[in-house]
mmCIF file of C-alpha atoms and ligand atoms in Angstrom:
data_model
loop_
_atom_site.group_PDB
_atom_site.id
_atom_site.type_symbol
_atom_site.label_atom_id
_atom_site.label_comp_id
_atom_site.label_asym_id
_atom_site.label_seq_id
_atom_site.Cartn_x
_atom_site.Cartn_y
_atom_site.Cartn_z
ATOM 1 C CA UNK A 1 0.000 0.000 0.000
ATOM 2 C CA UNK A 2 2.854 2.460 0.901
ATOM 3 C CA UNK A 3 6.543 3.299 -0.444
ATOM 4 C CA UNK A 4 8.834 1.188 2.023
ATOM 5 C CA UNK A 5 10.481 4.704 2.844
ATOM 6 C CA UNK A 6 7.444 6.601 2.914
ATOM 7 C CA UNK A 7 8.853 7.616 6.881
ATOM 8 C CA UNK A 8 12.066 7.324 6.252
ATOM 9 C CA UNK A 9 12.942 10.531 7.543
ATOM 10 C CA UNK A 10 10.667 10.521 10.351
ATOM 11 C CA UNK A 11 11.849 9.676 14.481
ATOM 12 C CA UNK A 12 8.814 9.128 16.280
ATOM 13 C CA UNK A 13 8.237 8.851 19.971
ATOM 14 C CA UNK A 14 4.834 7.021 20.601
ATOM 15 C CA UNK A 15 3.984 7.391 24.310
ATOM 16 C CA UNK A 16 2.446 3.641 25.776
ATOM 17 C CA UNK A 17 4.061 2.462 22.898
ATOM 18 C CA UNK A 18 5.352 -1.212 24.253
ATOM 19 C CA UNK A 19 1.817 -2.614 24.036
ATOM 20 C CA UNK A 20 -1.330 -2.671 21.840
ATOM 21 C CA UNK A 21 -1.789 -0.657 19.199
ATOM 22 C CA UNK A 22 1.132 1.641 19.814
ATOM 23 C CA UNK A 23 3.418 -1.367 19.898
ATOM 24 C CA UNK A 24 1.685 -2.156 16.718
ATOM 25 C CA UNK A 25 2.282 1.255 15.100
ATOM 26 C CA UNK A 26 5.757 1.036 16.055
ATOM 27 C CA UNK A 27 6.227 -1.948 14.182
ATOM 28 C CA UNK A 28 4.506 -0.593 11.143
ATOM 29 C CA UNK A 29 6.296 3.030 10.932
ATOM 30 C CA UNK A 30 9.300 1.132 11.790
ATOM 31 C CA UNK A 31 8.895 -0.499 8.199
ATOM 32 C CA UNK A 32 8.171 1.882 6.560
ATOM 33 C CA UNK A 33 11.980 3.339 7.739
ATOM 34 C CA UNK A 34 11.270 5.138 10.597
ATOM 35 C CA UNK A 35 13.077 5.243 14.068
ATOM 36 C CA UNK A 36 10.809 4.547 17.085
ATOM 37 C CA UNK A 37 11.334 5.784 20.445
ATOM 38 C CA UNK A 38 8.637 4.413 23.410
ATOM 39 C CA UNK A 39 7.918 5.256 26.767
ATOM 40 C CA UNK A 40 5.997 4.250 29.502
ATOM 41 C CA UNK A 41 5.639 2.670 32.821
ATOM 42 C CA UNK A 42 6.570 -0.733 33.055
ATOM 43 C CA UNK A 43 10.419 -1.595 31.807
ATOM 44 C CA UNK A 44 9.839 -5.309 30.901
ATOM 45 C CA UNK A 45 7.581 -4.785 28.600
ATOM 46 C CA UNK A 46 8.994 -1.737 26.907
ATOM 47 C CA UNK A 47 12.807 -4.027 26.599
ATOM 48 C CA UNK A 48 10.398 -6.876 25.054
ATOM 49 C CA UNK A 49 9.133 -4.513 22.508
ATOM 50 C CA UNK A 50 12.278 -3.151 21.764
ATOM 51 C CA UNK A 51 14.363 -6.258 21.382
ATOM 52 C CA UNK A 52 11.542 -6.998 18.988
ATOM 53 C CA UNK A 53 12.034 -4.277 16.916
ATOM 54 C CA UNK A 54 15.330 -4.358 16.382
ATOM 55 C CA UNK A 55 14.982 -7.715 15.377
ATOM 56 C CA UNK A 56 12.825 -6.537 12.547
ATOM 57 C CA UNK A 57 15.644 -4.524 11.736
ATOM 58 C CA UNK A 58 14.263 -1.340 13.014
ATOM 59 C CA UNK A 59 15.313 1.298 14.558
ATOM 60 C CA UNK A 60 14.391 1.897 18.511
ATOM 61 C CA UNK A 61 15.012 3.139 21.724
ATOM 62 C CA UNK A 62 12.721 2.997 25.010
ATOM 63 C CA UNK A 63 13.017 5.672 28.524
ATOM 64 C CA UNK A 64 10.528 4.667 31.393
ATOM 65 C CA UNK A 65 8.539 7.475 32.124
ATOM 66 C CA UNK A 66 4.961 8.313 33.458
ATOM 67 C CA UNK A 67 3.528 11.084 31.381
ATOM 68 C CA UNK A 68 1.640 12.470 34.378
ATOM 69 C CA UNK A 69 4.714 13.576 35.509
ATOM 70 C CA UNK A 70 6.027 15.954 32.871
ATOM 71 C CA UNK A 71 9.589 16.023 34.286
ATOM 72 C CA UNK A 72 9.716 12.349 33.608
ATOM 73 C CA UNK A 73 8.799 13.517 30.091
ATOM 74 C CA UNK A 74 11.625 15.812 29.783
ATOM 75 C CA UNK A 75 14.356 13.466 31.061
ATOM 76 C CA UNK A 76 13.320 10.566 29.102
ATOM 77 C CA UNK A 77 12.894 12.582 25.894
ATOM 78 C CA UNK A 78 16.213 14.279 26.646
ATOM 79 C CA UNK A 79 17.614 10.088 26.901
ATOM 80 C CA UNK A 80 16.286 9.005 23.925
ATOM 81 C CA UNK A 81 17.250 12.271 21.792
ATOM 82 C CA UNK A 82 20.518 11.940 23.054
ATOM 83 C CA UNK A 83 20.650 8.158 22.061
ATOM 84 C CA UNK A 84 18.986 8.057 19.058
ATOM 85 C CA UNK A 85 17.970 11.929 17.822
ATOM 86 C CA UNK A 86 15.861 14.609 17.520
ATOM 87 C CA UNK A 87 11.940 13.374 17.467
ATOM 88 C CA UNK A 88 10.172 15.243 14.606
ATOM 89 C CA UNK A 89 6.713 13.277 15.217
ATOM 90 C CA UNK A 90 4.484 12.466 18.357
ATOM 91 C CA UNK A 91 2.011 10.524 18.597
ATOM 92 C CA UNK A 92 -0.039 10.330 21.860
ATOM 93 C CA UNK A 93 -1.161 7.107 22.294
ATOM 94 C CA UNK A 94 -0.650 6.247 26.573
ATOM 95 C CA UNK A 95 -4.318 5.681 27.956
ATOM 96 C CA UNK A 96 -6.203 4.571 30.926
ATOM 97 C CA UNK A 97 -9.567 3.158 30.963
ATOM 98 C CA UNK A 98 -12.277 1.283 32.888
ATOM 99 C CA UNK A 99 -15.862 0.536 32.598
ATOM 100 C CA UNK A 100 -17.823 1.602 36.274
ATOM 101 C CA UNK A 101 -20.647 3.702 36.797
ATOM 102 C CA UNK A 102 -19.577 6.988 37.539
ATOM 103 C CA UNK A 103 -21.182 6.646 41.316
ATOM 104 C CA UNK A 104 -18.982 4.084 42.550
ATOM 105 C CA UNK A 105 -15.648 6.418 41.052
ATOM 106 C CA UNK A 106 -13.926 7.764 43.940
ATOM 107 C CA UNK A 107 -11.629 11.312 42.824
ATOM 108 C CA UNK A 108 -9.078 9.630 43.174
ATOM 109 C CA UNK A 109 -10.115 6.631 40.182
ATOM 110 C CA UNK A 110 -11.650 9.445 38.152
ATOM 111 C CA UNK A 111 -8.036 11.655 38.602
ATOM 112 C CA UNK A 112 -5.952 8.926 37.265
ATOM 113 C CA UNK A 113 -7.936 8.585 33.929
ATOM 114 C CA UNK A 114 -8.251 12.676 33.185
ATOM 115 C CA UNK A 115 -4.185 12.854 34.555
ATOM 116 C CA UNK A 116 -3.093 10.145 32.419
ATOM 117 C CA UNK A 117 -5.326 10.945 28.840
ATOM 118 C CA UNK A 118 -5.597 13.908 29.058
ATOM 119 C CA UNK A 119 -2.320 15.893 31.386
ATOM 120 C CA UNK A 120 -0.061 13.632 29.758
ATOM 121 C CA UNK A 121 -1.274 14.037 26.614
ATOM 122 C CA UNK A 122 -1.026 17.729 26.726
ATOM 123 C CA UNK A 123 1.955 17.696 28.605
ATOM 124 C CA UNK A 124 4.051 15.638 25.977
ATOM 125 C CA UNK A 125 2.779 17.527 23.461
ATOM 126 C CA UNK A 126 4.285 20.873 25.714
ATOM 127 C CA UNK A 127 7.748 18.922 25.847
ATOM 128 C CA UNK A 128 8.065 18.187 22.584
ATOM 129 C CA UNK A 129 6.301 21.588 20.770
ATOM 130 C CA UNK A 130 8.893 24.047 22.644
ATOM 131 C CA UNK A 131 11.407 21.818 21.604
ATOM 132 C CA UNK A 132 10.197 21.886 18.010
ATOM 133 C CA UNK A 133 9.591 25.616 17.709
ATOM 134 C CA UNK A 134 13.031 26.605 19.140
ATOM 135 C CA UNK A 135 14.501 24.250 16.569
ATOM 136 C CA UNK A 136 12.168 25.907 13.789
ATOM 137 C CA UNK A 137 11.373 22.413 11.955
ATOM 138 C CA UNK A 138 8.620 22.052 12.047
ATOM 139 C CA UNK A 139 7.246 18.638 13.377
ATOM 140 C CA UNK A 140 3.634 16.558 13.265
ATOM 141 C CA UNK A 141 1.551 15.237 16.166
ATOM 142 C CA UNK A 142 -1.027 12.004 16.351
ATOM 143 C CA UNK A 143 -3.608 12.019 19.145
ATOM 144 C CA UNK A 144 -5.140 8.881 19.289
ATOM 145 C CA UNK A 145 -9.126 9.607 20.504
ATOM 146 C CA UNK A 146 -12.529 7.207 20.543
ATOM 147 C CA UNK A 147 -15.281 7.823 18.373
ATOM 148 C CA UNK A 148 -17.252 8.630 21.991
ATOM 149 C CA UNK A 149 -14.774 12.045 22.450
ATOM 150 C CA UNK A 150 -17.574 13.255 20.610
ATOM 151 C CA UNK A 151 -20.321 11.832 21.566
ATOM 152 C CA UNK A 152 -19.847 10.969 25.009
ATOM 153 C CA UNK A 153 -20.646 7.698 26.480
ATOM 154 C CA UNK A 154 -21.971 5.619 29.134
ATOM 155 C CA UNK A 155 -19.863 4.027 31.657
ATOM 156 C CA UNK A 156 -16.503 5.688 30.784
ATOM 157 C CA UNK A 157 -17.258 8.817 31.192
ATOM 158 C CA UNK A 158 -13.675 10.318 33.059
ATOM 159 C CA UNK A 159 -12.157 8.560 29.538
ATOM 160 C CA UNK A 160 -14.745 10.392 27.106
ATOM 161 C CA UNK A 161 -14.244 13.537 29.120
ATOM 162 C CA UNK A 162 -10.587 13.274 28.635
ATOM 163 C CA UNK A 163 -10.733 12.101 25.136
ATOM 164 C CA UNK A 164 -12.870 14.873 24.511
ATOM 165 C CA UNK A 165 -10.410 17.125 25.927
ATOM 166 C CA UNK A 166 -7.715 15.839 23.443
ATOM 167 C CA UNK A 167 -9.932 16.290 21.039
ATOM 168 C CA UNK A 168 -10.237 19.564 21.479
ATOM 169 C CA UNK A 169 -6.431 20.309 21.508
ATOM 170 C CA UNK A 170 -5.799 18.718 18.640
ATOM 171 C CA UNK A 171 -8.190 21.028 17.080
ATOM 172 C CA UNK A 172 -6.708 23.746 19.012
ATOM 173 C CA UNK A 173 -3.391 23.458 18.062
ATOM 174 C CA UNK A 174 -3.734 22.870 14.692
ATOM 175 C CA UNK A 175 -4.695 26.756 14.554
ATOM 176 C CA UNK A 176 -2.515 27.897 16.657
ATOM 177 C CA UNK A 177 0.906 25.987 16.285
ATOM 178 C CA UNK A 178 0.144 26.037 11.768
ATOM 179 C CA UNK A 179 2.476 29.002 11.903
ATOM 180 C CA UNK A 180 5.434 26.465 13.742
ATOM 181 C CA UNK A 181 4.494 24.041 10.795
ATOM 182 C CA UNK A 182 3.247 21.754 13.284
ATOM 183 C CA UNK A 183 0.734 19.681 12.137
ATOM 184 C CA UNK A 184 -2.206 17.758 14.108
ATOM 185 C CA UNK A 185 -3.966 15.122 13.522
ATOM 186 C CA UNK A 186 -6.513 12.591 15.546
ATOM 187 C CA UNK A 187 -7.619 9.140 14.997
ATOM 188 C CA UNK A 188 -11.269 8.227 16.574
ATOM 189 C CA UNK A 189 -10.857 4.040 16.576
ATOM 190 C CA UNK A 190 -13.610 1.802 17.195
ATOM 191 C CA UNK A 191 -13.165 -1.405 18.364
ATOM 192 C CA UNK A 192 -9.757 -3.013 18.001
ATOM 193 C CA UNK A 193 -9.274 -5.901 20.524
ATOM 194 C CA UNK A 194 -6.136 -5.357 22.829
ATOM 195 C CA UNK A 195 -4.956 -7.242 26.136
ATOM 196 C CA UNK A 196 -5.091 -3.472 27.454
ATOM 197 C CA UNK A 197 -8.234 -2.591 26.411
ATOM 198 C CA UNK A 198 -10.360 -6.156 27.036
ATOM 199 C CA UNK A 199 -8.947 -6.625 30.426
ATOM 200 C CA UNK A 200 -11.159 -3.213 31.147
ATOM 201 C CA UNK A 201 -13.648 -2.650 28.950
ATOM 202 C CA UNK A 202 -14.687 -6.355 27.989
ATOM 203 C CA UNK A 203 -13.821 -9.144 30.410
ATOM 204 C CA UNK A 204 -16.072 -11.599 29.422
ATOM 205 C CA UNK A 205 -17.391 -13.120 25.970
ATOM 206 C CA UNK A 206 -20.578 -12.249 26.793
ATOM 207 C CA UNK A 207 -19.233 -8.609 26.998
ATOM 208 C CA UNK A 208 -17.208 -8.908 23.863
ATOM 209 C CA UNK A 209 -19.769 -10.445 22.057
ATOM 210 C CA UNK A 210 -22.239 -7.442 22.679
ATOM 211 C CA UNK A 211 -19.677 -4.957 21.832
ATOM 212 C CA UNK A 212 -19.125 -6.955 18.263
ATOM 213 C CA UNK A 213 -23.241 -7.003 17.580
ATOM 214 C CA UNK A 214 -22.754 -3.068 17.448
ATOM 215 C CA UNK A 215 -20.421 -3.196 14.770
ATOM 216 C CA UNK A 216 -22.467 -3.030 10.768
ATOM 217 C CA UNK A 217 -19.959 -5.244 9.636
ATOM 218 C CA UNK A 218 -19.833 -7.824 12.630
ATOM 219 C CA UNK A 219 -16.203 -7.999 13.115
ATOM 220 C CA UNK A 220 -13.686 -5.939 15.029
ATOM 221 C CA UNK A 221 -11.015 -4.166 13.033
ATOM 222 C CA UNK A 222 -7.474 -5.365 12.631
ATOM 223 C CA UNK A 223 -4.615 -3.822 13.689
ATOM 224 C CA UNK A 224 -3.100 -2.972 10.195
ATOM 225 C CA UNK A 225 -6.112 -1.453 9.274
ATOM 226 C CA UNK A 226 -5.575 1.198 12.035
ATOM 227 C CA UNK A 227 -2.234 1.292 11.815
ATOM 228 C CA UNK A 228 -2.118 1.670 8.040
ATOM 229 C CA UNK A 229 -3.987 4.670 8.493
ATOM 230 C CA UNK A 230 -1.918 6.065 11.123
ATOM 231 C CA UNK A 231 1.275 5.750 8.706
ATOM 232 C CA UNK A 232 -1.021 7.958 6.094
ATOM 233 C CA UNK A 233 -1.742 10.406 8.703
ATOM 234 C CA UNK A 234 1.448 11.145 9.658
ATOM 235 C CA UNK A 235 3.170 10.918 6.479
ATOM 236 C CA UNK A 236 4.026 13.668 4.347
ATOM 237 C CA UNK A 237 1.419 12.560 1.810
ATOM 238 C CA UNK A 238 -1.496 13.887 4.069
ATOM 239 C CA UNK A 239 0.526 17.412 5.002
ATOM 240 C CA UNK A 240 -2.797 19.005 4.136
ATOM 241 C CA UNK A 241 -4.815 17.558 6.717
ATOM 242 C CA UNK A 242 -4.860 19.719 9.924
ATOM 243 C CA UNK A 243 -6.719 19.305 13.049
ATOM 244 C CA UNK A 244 -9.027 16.472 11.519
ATOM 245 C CA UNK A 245 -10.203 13.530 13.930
ATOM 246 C CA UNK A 246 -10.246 10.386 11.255
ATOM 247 C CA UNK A 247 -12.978 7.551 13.027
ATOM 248 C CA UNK A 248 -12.081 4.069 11.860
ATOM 249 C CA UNK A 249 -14.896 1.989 13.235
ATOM 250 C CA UNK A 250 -16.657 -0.103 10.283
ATOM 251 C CA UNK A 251 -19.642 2.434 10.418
ATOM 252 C CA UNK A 252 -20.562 1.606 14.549
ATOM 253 C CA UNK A 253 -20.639 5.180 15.654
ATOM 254 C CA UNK A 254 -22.540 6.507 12.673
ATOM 255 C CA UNK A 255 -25.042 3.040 12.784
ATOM 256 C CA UNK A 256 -26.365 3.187 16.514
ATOM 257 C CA UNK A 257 -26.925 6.411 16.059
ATOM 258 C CA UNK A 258 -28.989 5.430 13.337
ATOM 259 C CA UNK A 259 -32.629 6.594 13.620
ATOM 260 C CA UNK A 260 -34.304 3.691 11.876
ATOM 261 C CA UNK A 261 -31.194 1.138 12.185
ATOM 262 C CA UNK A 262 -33.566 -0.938 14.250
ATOM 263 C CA UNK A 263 -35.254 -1.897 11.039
ATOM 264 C CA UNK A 264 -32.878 -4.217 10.295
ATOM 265 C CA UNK A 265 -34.277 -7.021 12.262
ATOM 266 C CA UNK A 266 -37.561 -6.837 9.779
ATOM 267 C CA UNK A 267 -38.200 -10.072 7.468
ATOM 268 C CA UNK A 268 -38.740 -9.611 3.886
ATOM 269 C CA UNK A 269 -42.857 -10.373 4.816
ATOM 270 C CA UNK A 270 -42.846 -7.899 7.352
ATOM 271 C CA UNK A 271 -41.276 -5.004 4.586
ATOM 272 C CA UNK A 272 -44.124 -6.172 2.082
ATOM 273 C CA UNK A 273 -47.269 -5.389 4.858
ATOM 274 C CA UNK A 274 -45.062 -2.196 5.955
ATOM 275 C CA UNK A 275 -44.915 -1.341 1.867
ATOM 276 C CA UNK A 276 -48.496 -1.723 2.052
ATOM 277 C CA UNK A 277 -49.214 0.493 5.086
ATOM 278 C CA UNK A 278 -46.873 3.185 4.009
ATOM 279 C CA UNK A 279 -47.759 3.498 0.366
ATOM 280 C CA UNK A 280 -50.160 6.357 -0.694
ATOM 281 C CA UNK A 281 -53.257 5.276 -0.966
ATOM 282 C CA UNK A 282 -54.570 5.299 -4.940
ATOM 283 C CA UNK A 283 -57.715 7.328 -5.113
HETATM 284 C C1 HXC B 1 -13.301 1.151 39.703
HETATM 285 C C2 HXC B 1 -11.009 1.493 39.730
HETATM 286 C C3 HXC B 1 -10.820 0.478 38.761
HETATM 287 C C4 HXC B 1 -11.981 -0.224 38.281
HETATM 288 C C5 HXC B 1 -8.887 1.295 39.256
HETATM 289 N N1 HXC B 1 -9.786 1.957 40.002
HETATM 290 N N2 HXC B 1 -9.489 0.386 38.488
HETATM 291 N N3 HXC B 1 -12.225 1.847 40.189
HETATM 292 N N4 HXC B 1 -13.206 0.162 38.774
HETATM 293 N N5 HXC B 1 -11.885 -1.178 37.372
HETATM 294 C C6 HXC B 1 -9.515 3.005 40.968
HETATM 295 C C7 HXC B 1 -8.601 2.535 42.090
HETATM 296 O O1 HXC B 1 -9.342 1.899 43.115
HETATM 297 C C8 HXC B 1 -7.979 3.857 42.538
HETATM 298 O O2 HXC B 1 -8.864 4.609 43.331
HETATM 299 C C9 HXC B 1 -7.844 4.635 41.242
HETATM 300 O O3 HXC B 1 -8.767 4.056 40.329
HETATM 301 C C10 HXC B 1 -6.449 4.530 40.645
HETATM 302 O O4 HXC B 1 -6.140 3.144 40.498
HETATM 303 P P1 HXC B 1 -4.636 2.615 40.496
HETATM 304 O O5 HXC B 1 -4.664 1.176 40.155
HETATM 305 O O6 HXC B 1 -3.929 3.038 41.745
HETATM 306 O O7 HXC B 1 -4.057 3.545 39.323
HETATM 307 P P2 HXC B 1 -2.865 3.355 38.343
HETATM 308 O O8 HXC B 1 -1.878 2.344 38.871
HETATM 309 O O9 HXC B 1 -2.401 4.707 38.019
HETATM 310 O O10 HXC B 1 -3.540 2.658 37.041
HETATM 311 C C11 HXC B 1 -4.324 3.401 36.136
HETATM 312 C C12 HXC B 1 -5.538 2.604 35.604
HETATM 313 C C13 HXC B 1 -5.084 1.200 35.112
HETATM 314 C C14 HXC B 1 -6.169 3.427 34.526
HETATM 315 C C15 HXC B 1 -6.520 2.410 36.756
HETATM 316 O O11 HXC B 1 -6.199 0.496 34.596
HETATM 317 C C16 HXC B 1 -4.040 1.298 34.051
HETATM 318 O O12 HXC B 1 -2.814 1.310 34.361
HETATM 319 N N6 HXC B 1 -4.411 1.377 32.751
HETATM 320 C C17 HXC B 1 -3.473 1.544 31.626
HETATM 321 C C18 HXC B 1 -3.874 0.784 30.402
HETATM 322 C C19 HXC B 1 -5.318 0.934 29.952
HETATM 323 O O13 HXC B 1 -6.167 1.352 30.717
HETATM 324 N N7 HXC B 1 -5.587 0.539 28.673
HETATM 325 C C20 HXC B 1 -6.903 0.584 28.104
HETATM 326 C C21 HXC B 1 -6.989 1.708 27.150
HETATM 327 S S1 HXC B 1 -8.416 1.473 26.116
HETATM 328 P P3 HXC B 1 -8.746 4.647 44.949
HETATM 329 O O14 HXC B 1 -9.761 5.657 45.373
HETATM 330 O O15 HXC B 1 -9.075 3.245 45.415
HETATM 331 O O16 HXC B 1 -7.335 5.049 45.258
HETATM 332 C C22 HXC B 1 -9.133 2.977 25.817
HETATM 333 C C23 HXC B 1 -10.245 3.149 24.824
HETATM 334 C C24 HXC B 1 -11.044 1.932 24.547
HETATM 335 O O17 HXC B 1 -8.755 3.931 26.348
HETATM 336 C C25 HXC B 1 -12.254 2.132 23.707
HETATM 337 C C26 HXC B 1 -12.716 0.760 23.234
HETATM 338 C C27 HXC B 1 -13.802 0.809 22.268
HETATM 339 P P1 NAP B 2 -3.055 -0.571 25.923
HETATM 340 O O1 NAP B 2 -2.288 -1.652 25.273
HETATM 341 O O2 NAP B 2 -3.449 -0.736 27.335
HETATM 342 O O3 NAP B 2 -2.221 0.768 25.739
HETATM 343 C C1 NAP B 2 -2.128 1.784 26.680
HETATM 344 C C2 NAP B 2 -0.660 2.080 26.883
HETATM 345 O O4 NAP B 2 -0.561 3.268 27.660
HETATM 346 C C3 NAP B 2 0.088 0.988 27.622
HETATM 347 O O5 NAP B 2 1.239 0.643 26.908
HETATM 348 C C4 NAP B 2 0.461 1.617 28.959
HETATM 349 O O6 NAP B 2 1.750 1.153 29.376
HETATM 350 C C5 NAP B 2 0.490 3.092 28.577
HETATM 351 N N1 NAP B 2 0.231 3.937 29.742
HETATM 352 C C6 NAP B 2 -0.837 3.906 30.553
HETATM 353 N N2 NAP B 2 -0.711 4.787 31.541
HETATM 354 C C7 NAP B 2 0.474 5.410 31.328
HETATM 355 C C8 NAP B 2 1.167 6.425 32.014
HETATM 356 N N3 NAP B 2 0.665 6.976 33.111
HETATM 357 N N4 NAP B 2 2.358 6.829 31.525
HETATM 358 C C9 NAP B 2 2.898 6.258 30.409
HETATM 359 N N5 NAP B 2 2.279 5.301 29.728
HETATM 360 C C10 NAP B 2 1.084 4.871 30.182
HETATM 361 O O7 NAP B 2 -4.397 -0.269 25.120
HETATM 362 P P2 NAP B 2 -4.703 -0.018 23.573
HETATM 363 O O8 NAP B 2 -6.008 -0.639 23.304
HETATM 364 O O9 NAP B 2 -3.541 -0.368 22.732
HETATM 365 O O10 NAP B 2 -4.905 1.563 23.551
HETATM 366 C C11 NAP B 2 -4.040 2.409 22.821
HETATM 367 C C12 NAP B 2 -4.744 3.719 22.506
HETATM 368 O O11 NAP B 2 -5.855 3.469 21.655
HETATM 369 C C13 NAP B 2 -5.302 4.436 23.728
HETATM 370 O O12 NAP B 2 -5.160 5.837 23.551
HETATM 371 C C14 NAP B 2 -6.751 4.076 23.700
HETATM 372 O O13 NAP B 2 -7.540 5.019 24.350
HETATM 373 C C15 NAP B 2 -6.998 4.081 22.204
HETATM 374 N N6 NAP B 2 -8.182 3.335 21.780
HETATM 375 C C16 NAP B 2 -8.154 1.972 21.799
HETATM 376 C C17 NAP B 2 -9.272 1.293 21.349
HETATM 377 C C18 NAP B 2 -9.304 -0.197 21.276
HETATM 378 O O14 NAP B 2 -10.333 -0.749 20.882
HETATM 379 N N7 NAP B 2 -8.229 -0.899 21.634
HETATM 380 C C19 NAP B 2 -10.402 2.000 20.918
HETATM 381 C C20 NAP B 2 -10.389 3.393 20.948
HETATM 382 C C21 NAP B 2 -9.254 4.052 21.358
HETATM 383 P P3 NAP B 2 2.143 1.011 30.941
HETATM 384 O O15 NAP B 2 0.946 0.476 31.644
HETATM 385 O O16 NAP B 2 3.336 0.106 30.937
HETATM 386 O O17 NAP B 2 2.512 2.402 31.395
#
């Protein structure tokens, strides 16, 4: 689908990046010739990742760091710079998420959510946009949203609140840092199984099944599919695109929000007696 070098130029640092779909990202920009840098809390996993990658034959470096804590940011971005050079792309991927009603949250449950999606989100995007305006080059950022940071939803409501905020930022900034030639862009995914994510959101079948029977087309997506995207986004060959959020969810957003999508559980016999109630009546 792509050039092999289409980011060939590009280091990118993608925050939570040793697991999921940022370890999958890594893995895809990382063929397509970029250098990856990760960060995030636990140090096994982020080694794992990395020995992996550079078994692919790409590119990598890792710093611990908690991006709550933005002068864990600096230090490990200062590491990894050091190590392996200046980061010209971002992408914001580190997230924390739970399913509870809201009543049983304590402030302390709904902190950690908002602090990690939404401080650390803004705060590596701080780090790493005063380091790209002093150095005048320019650079491109990837916010990874949900498709419910504009609607809202249900049962995760400290994540769509944060989400929401990112959303918002991305938006933000693409006015305001344009004249940096920084560019921002979001990606709204769906539903794209993870150990991360299922562990939280859906830890039974039962669960998992109910979240598929939402989807139009039935199945969840793949992790190319998103991460093919991502490599478009951040590529050169969408320099254009500013401050858009792209939603890759086979149609589930736009579907239960569907007026009539209930329909769809009518027979053929029951569309031929509705044809015959609906259809003006000849005179
Ligand atoms: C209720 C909970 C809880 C749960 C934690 N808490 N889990 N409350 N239900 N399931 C409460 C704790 O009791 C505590 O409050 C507070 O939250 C902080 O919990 P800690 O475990 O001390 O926090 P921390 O170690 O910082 O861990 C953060 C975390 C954890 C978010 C709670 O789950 C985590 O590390 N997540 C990272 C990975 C992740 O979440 N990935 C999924 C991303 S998927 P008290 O008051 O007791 O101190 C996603 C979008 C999916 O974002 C969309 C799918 C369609
Ligand atoms: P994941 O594997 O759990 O990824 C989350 C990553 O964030 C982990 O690597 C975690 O590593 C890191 N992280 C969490 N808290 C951190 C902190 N305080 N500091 C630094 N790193 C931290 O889940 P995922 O499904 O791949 O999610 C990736 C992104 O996609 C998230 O932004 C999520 O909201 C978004 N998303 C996912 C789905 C989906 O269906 N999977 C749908 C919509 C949006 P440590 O725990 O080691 O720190």
């Amino acid at each position: 689908m792509f050039s092999p070098d289409l980011l060939k130029n590009r280091n990118i640092l993608i925050t939570g990046g040793a697991t999921g779909l940022g370890r999958s990202m890594a893995f895809k920009f990382g063929s397509l010739g970029a250098s990856i840098g990760i960060m995030s809390r636990n140090e096994q996993r982020l080694t794992a990742t990395v020995d992996d990658l550079k078994k692919a034959g790409i590119e990598a470096t890792y710093h611990v760091a908690d991006v709550r804590n933005p002068d864990e940011i600096h230090s490990a971005v200062d590491a990894m710079e050091k190590e392996s050079g200046e980061f010209n792309t971002l992408v914001n991927n580190a997230a924390g998420n739970f399913i509870s009603p809201v009543e049983y949250l304590s402030p302390n449950a709904v902190d950690s959510i908002l602090n990690i999606v939404l401080h650390g989100t803004f705060y590596c995007t701080l780090d790493l946009g005063k380091r790209w305006i002093e150095r005048k080059n320019g650079g491109t950022v990837l916010n990874i949203v949900t498709t419910y940071a504009t609607t809202g939803s249900a049962y995760v409501a400290p994540s769509a609140a944060a989400k929401g905020g990112v959303l918002a930022l991305t938006r933000s900034l693409a006015s305001e840092w344009a004249k940096y030639g920084i560019r921002h862009v979001a990606i709204a995914p769906g539903a794209f199984p993870t150990e991360g994510a299922w562990s939280r959101l859906a830890p039974t079948k039962e669960l998992s099944d109910r979240m598929l029977e939402r989807i139009p087309f039935k199945r969840f997506g793949t992790h190319d599919e998103l991460t093919d995207l991502a490599a478009f986004l951040i590529s050169d060959g969408a320099s254009f695109i500013n401050g858009e959020a792209v939603v890759i969810d086979g149609g589930e957003a736009i579907s239960n929000a569907s007026q009539f999508g209930f329909l769809s559980s009518l027979s053929e016999e029951d569309w031929k007696s509705i044809r015959e109630l609906t259809r003006k009546p000849k005179s």
